[in-house]
CSV table of C-alpha atoms in Angstrom, one decimal:
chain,number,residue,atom,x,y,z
A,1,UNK,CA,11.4,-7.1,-24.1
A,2,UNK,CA,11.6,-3.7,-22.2
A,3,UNK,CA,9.2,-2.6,-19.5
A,4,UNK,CA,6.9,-0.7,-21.5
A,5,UNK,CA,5.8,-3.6,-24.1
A,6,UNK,CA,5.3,-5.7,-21.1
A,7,UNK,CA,1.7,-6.9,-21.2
A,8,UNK,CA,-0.4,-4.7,-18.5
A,9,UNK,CA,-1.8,-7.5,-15.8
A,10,UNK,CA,0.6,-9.9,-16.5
A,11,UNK,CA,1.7,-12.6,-13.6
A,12,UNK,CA,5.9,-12.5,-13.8
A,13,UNK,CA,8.2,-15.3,-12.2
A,14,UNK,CA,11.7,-15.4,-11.6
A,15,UNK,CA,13.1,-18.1,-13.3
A,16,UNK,CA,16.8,-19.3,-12.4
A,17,UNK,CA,16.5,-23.4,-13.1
A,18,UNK,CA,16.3,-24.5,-9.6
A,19,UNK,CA,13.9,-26.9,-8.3
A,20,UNK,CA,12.7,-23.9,-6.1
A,21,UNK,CA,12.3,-21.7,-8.9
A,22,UNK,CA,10.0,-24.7,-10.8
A,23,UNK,CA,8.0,-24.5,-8.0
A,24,UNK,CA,7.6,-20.3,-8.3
A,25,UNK,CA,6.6,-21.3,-12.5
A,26,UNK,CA,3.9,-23.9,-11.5
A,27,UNK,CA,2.4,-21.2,-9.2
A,28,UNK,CA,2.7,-18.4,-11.2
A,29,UNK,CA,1.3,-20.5,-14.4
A,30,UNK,CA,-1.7,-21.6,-12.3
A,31,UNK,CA,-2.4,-17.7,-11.2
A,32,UNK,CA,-2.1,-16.6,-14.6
A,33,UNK,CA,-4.3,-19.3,-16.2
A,34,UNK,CA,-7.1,-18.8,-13.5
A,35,UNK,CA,-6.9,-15.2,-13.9
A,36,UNK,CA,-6.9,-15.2,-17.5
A,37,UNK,CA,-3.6,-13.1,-17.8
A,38,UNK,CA,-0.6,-13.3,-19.7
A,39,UNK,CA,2.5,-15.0,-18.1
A,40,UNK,CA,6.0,-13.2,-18.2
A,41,UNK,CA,9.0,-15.7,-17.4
A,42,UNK,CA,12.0,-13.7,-16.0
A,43,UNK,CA,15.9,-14.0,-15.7
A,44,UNK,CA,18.1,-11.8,-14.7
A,45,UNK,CA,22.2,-12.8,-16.1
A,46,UNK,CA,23.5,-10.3,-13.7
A,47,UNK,CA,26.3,-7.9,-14.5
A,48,UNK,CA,29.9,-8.0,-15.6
A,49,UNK,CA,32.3,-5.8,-13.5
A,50,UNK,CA,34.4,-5.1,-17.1
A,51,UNK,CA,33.7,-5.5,-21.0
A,52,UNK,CA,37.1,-7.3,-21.9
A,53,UNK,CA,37.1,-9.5,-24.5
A,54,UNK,CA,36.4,-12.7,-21.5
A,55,UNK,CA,33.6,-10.7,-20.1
A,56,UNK,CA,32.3,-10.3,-23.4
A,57,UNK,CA,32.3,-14.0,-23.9
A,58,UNK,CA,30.7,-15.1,-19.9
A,59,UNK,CA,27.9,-12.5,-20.9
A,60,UNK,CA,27.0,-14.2,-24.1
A,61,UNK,CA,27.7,-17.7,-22.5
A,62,UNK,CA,25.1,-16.5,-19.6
A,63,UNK,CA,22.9,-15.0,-22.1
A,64,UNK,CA,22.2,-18.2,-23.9
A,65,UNK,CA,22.2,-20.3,-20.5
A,66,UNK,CA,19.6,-17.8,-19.8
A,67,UNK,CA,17.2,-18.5,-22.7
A,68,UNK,CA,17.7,-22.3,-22.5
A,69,UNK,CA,16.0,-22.0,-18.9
A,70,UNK,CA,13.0,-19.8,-19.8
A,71,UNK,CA,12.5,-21.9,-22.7
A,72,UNK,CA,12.1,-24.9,-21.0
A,73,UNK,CA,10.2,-23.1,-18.8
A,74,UNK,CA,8.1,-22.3,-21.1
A,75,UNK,CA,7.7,-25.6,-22.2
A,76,UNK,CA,7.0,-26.9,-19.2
A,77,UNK,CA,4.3,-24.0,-18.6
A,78,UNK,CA,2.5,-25.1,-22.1
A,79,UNK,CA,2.2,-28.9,-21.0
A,80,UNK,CA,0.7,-27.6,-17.9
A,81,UNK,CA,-2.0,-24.7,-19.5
A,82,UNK,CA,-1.8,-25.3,-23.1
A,83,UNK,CA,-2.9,-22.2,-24.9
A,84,UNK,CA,-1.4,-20.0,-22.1
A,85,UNK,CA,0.3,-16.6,-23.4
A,86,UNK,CA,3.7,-17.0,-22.5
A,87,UNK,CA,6.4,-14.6,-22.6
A,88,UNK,CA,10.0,-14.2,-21.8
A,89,UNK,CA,12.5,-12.1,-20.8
A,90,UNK,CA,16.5,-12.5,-20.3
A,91,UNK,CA,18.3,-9.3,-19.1
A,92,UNK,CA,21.7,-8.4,-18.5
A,93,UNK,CA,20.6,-7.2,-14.5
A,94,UNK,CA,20.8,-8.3,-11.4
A,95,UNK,CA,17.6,-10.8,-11.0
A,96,UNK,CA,15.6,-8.7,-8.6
A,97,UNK,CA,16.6,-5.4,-10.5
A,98,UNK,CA,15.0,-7.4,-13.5
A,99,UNK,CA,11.7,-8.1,-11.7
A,100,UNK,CA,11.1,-5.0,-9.8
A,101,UNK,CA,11.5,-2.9,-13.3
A,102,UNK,CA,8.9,-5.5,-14.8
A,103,UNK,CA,7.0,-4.6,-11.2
A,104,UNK,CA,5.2,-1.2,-12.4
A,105,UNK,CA,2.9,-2.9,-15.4
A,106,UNK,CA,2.3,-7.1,-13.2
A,107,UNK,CA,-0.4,-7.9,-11.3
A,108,UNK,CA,1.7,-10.1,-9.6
A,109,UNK,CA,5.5,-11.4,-9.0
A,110,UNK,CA,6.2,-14.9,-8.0
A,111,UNK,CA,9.7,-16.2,-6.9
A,112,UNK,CA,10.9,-19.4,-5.5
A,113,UNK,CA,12.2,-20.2,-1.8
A,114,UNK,CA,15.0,-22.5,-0.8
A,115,UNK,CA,13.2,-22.8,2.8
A,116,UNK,CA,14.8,-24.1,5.7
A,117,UNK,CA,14.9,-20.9,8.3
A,118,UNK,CA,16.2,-17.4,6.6
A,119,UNK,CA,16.3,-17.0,2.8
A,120,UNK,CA,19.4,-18.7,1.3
A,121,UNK,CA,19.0,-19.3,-2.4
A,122,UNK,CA,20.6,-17.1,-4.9
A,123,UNK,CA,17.6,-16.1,-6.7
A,124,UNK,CA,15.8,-15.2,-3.5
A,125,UNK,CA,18.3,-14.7,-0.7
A,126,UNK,CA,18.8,-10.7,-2.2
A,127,UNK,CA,15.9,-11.1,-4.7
A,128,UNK,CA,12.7,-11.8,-2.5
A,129,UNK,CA,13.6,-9.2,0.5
A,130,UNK,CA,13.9,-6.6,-1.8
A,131,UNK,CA,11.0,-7.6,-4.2
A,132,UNK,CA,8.5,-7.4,-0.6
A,133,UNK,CA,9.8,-4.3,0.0
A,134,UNK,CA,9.8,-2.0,-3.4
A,135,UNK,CA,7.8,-4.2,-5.6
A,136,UNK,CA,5.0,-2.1,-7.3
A,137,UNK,CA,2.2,-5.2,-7.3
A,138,UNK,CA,2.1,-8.1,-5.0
A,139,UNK,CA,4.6,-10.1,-4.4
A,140,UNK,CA,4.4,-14.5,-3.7
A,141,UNK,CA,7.3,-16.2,-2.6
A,142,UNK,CA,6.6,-19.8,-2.8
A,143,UNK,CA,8.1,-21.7,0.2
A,144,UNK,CA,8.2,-25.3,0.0
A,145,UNK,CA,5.5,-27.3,2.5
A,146,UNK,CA,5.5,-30.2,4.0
A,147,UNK,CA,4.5,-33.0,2.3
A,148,UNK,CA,1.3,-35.1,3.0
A,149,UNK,CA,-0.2,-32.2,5.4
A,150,UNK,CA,-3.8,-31.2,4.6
A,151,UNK,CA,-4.2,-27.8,3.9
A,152,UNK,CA,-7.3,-25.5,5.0
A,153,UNK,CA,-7.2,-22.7,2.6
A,154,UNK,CA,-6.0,-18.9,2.7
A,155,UNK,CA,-4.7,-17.1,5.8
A,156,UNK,CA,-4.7,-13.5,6.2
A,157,UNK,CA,-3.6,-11.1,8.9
A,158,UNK,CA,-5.7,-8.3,10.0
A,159,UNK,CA,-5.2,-5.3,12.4
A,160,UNK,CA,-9.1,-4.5,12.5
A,161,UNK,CA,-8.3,-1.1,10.8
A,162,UNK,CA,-8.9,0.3,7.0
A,163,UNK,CA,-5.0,-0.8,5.9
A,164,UNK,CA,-5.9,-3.9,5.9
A,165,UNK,CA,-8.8,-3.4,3.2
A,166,UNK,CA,-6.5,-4.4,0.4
A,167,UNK,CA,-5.1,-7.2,2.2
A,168,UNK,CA,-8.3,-8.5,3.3
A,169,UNK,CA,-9.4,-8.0,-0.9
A,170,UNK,CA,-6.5,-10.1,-1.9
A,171,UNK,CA,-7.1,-12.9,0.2
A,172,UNK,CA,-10.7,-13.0,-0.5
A,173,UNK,CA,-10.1,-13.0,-4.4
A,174,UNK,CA,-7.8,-15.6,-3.9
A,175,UNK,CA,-9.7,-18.2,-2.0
A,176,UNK,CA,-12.7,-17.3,-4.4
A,177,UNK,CA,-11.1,-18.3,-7.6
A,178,UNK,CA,-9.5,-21.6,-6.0
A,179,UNK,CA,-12.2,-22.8,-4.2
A,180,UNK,CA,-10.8,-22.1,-0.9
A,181,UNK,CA,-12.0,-21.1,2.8
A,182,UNK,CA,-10.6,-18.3,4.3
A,183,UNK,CA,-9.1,-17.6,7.9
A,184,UNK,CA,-9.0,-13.9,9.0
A,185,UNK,CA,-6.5,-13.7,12.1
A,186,UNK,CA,-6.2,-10.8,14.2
A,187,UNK,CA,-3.3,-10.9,16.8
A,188,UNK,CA,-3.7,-9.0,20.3
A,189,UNK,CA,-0.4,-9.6,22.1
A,190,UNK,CA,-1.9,-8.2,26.0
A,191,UNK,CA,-5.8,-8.1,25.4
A,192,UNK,CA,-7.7,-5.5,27.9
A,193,UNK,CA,-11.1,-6.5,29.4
A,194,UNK,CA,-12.6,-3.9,27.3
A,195,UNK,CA,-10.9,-4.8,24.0
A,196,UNK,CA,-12.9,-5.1,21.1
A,197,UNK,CA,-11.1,-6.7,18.6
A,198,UNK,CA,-13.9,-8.9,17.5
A,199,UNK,CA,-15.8,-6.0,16.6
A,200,UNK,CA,-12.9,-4.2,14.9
A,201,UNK,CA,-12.4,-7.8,12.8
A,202,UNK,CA,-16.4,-7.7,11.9
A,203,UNK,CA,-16.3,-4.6,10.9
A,204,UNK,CA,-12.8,-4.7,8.9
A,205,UNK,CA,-14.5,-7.8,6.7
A,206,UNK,CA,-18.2,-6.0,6.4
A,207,UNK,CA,-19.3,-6.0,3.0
A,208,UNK,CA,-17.3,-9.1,1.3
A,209,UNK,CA,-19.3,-11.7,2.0
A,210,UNK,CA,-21.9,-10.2,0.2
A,211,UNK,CA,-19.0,-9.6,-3.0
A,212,UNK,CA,-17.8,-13.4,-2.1
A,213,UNK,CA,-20.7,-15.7,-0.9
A,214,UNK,CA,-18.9,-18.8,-1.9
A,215,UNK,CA,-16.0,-18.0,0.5
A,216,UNK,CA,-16.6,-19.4,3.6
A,217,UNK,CA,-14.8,-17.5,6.6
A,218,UNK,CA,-13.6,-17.7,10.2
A,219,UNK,CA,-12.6,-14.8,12.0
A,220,UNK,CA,-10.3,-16.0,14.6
A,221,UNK,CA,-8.6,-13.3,17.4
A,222,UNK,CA,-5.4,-14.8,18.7
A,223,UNK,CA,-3.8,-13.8,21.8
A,224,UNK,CA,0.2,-12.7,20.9
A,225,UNK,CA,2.4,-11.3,18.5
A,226,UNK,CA,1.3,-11.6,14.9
A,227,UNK,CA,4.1,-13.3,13.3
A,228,UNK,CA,4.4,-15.9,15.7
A,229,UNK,CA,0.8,-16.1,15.6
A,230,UNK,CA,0.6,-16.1,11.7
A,231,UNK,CA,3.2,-18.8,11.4
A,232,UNK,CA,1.4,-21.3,13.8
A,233,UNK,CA,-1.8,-20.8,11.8
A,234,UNK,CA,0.4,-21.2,8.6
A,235,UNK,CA,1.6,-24.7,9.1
A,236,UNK,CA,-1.6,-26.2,7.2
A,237,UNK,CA,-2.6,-23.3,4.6
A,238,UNK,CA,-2.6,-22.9,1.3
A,239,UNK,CA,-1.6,-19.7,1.3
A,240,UNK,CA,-0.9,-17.2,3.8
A,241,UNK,CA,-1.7,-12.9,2.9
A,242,UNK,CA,0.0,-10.2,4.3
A,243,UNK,CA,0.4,-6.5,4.0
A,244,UNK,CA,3.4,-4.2,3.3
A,245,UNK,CA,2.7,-0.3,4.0
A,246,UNK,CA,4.8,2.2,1.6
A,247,UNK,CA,8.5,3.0,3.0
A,248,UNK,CA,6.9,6.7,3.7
A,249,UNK,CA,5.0,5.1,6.5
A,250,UNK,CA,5.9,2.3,8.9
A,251,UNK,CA,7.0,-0.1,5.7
A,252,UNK,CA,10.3,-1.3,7.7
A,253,UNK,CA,8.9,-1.3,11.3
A,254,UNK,CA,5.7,-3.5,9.3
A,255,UNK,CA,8.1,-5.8,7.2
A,256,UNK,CA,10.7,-6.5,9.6
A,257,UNK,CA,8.5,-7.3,12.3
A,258,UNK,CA,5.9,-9.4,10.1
A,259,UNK,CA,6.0,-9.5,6.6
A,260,UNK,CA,10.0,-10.7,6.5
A,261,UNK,CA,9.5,-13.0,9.6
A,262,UNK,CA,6.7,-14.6,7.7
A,263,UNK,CA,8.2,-14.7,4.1
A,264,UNK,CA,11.0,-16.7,6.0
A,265,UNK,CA,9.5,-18.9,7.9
A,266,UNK,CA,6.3,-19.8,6.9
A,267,UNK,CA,5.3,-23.7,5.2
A,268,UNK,CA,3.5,-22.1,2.9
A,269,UNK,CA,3.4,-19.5,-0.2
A,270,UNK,CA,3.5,-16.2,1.3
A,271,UNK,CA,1.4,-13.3,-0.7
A,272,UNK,CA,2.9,-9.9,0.6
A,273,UNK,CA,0.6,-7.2,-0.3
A,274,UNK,CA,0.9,-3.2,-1.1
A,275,UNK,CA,-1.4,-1.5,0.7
A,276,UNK,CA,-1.4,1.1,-2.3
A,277,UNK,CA,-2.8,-1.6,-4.5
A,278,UNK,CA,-6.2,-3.3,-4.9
A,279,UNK,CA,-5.7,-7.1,-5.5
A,280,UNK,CA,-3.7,-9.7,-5.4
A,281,UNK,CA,-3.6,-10.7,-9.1
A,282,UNK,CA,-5.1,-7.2,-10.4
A,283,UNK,CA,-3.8,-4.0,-11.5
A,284,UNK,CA,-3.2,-0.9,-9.5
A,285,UNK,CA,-6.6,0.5,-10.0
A,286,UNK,CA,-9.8,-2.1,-11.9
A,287,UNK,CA,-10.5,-5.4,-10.8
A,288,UNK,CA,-9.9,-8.6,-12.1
A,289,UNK,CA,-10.0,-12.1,-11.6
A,290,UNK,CA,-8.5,-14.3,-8.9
């Protein structure tokens, strides 16, 4: 499959047989089947340095390793959602070259995470960082939680301004088509007397309880930096939403500080969001569902 007969909406997972990458497929199955969109499974061979005649062989060795893992994939995806589309895709590419080209036309990516402090794992140690930071549509990495804890819904990061409409959208969306409350957090590392961040937050979230009256929602202004902040609040989420400004702006000063610290850290999935796009789950520019 090339990128242009790639199903427009679709939810795309990396796929590389670990039990981390499992993980990414069950999410990215659910999305798709709640959202009633197509899923694309994903792996990426990677590249030969030569073509002689034992490079020739590795690729065609790796090629068929490849489609033994999205195929059972696959499988596993149909026992889960029976009736789900399902397609998939083995390419001759680096595994996060592979998903940011499939980026343009998804709604979504998914990958796995290793856990256990900073990014390890083949598939997302070069794959996730880069995916947060170019990727076309939202991107979920899905970090593995801790067993037994009770989780209390979606978290999402607001600075009180317009950026974070599209954030705010996908976070909504989310806990909408799950079933799930929703946590607006707003960090103020030295509040002043005057501040008035609660207004800022009432006004940032004006309008979507009226588009999502069976989300229920707590606006919550923490005092410190939003990372640490965000991580704290993470520990017993379901998911956790935050937003990545284009590279033409304040994308590394945003994603270093933030949006990496959280995708690394957090107990949770982690949803990092394009402020050029609408919805998590949604094309660039119509709606969809959840």
């Amino acid at each position: 499959m090339d990128t242009t007969s790639l199903p427009a909406g679709a939810v795309v997972v990396g796929v590389d047989g670990s039990t981390h990458s499992d993980r990414a497929v069950a999410f990215a199955a659910r999305e798709a089947h709640l959202a009633g969109r197509p899923l694309v499974l994903v792996h990426g061979t990677g590249l030969m340095p030569n073509l002689d005649p034992y490079a020739v062989t590795v690729l065609h060795e790796l090629d068929a390793a490849g489609h033994e893992l999205v195929d059972a994939a696959a499988a596993e995806v149909d026992r889960l959602f029976p009736g789900l589309p399902v397609e998939t895709v083995v390419r001759r590419a680096h595994p996060r070259q592979a998903l940011l080209d499939l980026a343009a036309r998804a709604s979504l990516l998914v990958v796995g995470s290793r856990g256990h402090g900073p990014l390890r794992s083949v598939l997302l140690g070069s794959v996730s960082v880069g995916l947060v930071r170019e990727a076309a549509c939202p991107v979920v990495v899905v970090r593995p939680h801790h067993a037994g804890v009770v989780r209390r819904g979606v978290l999402v990061g607001d600075d009180g301004t317009a950026d974070s409409t599209p954030v705010l959208e996908a976070a909504y969306r989310h806990a909408s088509s799950h079933g799930l409350p929703l946590t607006v957090l707003h960090a103020v590392v030295e509040p002043a007397p005057e501040d008035d961040a609660p207004v800022r937050m009432a006004e940032s979230v004006a309008g979507f309880g009226e588009r999502y009256p069976d989300v229920p929602v707590q606006l919550v202004v923490a005092t410190g930096a939003p990372a640490p902040e965000l991580l704290a609040a993470a520990d017993r989420m379901d998911l956790v939403v935050v937003g990545r400004h284009d590279r033409s702006r304040v994308g590394d000063l945003l994603l270093g500080s933030v949006a990496t610290t959280v995708v690394e850290h957090a107990t949770c999935p982690v949803a990092v969001v394009p402020l050029a796009r609408v919805l998590l789950g949604t094309g660039t520019n119509g709606p969809g569902p959840g």
